[in-house]
Backbone as a printed PyTorch tensor [residue, N CA C, xyz], in Angstrom:
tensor([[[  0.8210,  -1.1920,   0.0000],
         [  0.0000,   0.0000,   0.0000],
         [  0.8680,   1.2610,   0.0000]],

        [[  1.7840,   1.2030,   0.5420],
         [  3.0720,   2.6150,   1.0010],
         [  3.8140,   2.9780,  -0.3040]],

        [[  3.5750,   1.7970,  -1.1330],
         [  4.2160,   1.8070,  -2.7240],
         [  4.1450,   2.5710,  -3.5840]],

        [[  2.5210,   2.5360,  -3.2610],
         [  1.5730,   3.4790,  -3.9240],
         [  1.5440,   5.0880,  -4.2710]],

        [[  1.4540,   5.4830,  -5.5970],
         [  2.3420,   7.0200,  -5.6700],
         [  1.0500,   7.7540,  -5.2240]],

        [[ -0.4340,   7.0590,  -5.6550],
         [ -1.3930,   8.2750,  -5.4670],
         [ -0.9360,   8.3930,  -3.1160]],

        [[ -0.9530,   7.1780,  -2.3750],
         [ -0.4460,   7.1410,  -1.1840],
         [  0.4470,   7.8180,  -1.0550]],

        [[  1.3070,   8.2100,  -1.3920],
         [  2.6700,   9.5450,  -1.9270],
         [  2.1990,  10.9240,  -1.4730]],

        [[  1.2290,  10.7950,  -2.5130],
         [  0.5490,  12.4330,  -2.8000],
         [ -0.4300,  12.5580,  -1.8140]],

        [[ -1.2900,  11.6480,  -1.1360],
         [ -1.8270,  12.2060,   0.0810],
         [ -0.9830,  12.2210,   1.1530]],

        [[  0.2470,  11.9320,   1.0760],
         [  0.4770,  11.7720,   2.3540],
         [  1.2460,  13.3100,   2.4380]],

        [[  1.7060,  13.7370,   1.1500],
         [  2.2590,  15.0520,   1.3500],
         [  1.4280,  16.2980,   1.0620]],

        [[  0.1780,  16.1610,   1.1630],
         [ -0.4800,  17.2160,   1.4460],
         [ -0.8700,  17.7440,   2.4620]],

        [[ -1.6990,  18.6350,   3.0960],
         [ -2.6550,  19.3230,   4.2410],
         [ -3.2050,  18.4550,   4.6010]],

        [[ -2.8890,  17.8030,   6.0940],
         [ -3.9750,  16.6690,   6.6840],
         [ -4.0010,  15.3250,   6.1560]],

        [[ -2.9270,  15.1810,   4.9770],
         [ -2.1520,  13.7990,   4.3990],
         [ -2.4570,  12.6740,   5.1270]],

        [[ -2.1160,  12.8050,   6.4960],
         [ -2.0420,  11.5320,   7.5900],
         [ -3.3800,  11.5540,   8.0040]],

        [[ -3.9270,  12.5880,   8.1410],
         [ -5.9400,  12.3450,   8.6250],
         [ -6.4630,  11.2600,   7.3590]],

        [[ -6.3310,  11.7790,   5.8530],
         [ -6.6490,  11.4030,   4.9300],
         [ -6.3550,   9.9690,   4.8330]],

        [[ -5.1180,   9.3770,   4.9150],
         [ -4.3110,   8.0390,   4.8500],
         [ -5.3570,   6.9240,   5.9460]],

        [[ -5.6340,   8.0680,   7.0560],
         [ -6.0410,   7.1710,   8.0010],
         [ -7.4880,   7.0030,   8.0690]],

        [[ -8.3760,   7.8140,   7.0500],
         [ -9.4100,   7.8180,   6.7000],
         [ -9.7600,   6.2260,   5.5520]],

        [[ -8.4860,   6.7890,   4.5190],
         [ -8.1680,   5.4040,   3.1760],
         [ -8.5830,   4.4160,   3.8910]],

        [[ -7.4410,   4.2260,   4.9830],
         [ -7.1560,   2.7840,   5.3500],
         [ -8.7100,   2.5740,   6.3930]],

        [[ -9.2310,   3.0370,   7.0190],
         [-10.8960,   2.8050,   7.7420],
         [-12.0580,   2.5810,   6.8130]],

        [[-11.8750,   3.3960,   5.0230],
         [-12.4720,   2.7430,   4.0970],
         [-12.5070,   1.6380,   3.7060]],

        [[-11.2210,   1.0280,   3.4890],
         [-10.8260,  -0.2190,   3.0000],
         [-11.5070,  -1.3560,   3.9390]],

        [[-11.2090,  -1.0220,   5.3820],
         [-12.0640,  -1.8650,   6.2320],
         [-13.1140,  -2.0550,   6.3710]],

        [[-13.6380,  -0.9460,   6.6470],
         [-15.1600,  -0.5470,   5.8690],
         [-15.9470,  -1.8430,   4.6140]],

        [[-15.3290,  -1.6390,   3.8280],
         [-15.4340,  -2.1770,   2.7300],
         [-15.4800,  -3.4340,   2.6740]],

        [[-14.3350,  -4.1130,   3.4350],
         [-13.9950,  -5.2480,   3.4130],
         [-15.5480,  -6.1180,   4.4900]],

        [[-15.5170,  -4.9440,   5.6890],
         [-16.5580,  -5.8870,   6.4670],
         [-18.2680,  -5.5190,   5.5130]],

        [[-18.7310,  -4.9500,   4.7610],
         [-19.6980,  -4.8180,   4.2990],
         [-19.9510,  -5.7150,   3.3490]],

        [[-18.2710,  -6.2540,   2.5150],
         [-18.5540,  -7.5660,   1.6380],
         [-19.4620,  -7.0250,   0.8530]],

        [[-19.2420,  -5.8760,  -0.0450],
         [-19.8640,  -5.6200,  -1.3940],
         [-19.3910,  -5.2550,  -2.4530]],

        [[-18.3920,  -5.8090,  -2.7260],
         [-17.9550,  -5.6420,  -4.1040],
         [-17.3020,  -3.9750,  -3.8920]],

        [[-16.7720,  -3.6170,  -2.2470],
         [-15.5560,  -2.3560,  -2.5720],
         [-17.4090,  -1.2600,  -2.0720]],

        [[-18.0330,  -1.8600,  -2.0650],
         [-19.5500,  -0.5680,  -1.3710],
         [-19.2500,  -0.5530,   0.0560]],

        [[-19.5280,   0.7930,   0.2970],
         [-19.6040,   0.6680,   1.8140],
         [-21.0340,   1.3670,   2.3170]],

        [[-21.8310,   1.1710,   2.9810],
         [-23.1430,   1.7120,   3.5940],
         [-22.9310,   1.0590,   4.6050]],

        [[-24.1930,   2.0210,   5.6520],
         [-24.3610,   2.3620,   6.9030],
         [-25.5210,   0.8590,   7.0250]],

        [[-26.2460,   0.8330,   5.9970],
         [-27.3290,  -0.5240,   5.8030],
         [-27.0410,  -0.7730,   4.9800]],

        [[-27.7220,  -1.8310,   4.4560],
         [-27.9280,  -2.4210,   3.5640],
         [-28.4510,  -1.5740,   1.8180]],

        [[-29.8540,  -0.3100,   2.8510],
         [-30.3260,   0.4940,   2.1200],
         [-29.9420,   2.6010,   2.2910]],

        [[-28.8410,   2.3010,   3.0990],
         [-28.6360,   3.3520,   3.5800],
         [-27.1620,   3.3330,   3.0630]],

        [[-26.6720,   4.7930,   2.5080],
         [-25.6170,   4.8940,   2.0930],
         [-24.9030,   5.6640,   3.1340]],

        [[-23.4450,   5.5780,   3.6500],
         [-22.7720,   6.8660,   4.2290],
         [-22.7760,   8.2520,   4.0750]],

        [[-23.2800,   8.6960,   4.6850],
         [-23.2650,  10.3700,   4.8520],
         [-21.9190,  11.0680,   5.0580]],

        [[-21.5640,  12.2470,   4.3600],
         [-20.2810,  12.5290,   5.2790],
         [-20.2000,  12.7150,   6.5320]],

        [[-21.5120,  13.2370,   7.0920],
         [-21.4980,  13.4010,   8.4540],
         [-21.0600,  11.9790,   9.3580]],

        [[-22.3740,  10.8640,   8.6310],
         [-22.3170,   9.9000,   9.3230],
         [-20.5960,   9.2950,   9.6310]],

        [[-19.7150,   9.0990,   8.4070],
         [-18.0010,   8.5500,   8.0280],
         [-17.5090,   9.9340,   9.4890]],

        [[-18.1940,  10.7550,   9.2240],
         [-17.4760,  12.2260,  10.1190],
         [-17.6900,  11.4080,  11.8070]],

        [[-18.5830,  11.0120,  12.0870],
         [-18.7950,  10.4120,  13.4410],
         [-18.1520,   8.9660,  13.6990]],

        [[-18.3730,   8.3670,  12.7730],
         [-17.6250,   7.1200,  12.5070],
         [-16.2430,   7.1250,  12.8080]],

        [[-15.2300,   7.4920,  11.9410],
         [-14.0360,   7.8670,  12.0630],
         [-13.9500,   9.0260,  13.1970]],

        [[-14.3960,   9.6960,  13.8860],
         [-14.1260,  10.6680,  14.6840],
         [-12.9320,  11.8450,  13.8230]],

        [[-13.6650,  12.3110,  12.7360],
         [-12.8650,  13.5350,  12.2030],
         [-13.4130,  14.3890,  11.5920]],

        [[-13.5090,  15.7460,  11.7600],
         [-14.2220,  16.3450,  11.2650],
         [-14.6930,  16.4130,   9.9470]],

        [[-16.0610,  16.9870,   9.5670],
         [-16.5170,  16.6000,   8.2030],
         [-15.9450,  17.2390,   7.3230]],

        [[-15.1320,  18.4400,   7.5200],
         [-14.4210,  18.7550,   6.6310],
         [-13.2190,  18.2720,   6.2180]],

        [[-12.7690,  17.4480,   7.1110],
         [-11.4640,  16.7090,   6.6420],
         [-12.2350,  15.1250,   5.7750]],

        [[-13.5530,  14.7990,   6.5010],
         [-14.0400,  13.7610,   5.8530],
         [-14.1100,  14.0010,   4.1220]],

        [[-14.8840,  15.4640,   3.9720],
         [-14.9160,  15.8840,   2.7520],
         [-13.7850,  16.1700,   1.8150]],

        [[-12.9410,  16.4980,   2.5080],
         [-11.3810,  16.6630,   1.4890],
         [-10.9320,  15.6700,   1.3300]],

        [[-11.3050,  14.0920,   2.0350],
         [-10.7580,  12.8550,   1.8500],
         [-11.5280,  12.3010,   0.6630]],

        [[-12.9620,  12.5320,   0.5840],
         [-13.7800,  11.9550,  -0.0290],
         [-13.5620,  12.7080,  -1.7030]],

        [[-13.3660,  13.8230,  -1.4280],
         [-13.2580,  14.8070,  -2.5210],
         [-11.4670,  14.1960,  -3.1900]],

        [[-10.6740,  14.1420,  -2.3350],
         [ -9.2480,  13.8170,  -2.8140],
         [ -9.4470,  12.7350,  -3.3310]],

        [[ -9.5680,  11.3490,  -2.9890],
         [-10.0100,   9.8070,  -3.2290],
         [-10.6320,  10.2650,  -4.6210]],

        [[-11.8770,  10.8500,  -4.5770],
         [-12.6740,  10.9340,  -5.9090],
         [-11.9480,  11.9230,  -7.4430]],

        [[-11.2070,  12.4460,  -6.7730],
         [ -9.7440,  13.1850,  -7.9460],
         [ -8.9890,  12.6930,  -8.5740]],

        [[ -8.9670,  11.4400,  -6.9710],
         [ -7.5590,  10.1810,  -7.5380],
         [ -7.7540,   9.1610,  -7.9060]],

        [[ -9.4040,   8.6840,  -8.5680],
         [ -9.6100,   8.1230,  -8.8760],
         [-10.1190,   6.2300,  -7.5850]],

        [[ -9.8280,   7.0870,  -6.6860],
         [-10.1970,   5.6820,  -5.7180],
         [-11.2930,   5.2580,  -5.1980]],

        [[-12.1050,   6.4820,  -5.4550],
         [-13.6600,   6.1320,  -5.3120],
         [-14.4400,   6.8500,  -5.8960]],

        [[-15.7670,   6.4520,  -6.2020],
         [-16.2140,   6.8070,  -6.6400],
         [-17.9210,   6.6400,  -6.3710]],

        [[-19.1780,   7.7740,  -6.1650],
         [-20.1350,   7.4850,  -5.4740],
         [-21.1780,   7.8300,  -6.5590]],

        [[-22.0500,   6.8480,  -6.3740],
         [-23.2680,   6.7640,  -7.4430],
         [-24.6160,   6.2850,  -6.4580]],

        [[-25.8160,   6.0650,  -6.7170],
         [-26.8480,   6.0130,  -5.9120],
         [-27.3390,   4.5340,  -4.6690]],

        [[-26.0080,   3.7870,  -5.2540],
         [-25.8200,   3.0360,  -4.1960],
         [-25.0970,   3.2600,  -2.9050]],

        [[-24.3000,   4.4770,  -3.3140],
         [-23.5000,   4.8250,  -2.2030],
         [-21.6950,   4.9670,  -2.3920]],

        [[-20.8870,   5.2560,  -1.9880],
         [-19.3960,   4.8600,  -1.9710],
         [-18.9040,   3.6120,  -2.4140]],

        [[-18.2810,   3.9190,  -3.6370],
         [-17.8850,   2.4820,  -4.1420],
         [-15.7730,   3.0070,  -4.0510]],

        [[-15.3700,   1.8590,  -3.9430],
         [-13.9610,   1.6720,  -3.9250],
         [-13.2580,   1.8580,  -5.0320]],

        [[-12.8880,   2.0100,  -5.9380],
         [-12.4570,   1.5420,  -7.0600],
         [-11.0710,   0.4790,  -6.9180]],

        [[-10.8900,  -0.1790,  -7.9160],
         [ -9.9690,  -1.3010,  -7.7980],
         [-10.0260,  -1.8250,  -6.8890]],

        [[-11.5590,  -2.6060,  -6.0470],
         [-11.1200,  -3.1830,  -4.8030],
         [-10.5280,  -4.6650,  -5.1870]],

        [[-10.3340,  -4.8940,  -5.9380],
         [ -9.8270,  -6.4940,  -5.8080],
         [ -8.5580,  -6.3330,  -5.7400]],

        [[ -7.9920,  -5.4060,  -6.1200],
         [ -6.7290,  -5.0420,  -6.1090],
         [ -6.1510,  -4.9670,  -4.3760]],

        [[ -7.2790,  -4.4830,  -3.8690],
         [ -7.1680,  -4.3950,  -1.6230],
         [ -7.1910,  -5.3390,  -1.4770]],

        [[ -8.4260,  -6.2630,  -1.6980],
         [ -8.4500,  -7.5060,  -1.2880],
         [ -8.7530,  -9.3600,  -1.6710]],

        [[ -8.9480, -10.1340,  -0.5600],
         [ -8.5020, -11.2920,  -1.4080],
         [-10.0720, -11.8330,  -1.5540]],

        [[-10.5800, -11.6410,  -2.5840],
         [-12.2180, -11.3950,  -3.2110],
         [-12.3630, -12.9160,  -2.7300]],

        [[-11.9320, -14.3510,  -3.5150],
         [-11.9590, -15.2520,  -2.8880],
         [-12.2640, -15.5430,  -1.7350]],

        [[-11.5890, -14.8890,  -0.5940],
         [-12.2280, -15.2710,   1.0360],
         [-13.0120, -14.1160,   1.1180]],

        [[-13.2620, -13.3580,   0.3960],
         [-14.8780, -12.4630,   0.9520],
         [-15.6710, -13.1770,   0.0800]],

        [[-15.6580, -13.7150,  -0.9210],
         [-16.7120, -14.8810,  -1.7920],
         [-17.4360, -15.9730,  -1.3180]],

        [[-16.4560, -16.6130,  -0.5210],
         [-16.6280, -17.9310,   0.8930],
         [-17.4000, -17.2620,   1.7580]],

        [[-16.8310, -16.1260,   2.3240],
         [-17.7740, -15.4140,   3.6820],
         [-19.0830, -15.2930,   3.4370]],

        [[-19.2500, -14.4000,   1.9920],
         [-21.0510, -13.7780,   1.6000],
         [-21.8000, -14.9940,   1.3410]],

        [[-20.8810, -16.3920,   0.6970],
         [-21.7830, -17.4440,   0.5010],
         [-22.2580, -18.1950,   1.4710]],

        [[-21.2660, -18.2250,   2.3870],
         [-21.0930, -19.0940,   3.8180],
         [-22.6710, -18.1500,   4.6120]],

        [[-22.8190, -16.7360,   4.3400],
         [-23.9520, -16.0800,   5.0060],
         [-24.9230, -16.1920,   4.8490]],

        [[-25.1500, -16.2500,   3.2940],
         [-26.1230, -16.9940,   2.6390],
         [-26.9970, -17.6390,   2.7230]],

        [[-25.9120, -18.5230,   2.8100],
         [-26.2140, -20.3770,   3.0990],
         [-27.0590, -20.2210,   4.5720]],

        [[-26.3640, -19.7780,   5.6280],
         [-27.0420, -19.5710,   7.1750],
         [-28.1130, -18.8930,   7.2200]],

        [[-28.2840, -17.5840,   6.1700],
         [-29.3230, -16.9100,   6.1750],
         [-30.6320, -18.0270,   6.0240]],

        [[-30.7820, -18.6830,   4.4480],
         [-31.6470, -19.3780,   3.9990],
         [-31.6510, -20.7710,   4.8180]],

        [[-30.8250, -20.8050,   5.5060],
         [-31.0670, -22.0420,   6.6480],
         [-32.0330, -21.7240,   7.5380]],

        [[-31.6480, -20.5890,   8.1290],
         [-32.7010, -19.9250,   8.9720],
         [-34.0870, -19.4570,   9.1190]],

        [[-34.5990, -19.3860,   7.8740],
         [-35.4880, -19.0430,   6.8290],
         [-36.0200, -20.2970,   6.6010]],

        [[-35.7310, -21.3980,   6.3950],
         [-36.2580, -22.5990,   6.1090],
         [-36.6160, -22.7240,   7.8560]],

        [[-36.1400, -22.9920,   8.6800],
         [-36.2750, -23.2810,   9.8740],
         [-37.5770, -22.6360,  10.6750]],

        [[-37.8120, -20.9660,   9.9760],
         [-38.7680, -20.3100,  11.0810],
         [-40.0200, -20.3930,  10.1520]]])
């Protein structure tokens, strides 16, 4: 990740390290929502800046210069589903989030048969 030149360029700007540490709470984000690099608050609810602003504990204006920088640099990008990642397969190992969403699935519709 440190390799990374657009990671370069936030890190040497205004609030670089707020921003970096914003990236890296997306990525997690992301990873636990298991949507293909989406991140929402629900299922049907997308992140607010406010909401990422309370979440992360940083102000919304630094939320917004992260969200605004990311979307310059091409790392995300938001449409009416909400915050999408760009290149998430590139973050992570899609394979074991593939196992996880199916493995949920599977328990969901178990459960569902059961009640």
């Amino acid at each position: 990740m440190f390799e990374d030149e657009k990671i370069d360029f936030i890190q040497s700007i205004p609030e670089g390290d707020s921003l970096l540490v914003i990236w890296v709470r997306l990525l997690t984000l992301a990873g636990k929502c298991n949507e293909s690099g989406y991140i929402f608050l629900a299922e049907t609810i997308p992140y607010t800046e406010e909401a990422l602003s309370y979440k992360f504990k940083k102000s919304v204006n630094v939320v917004k210069l992260a969200l605004l920088t990311f979307q310059n640099l091409n790392m995300i990008e938001t449409n009416q589903k909400g915050i999408h990642l760009m290149n998430w397969r590139k973050h992570q190992s899609l394979d074991v989030l593939d196992k996880i969403r199916e493995k949920e699935q599977a328990r969901v519709r178990k459960q569902i048969q059961r009640e």
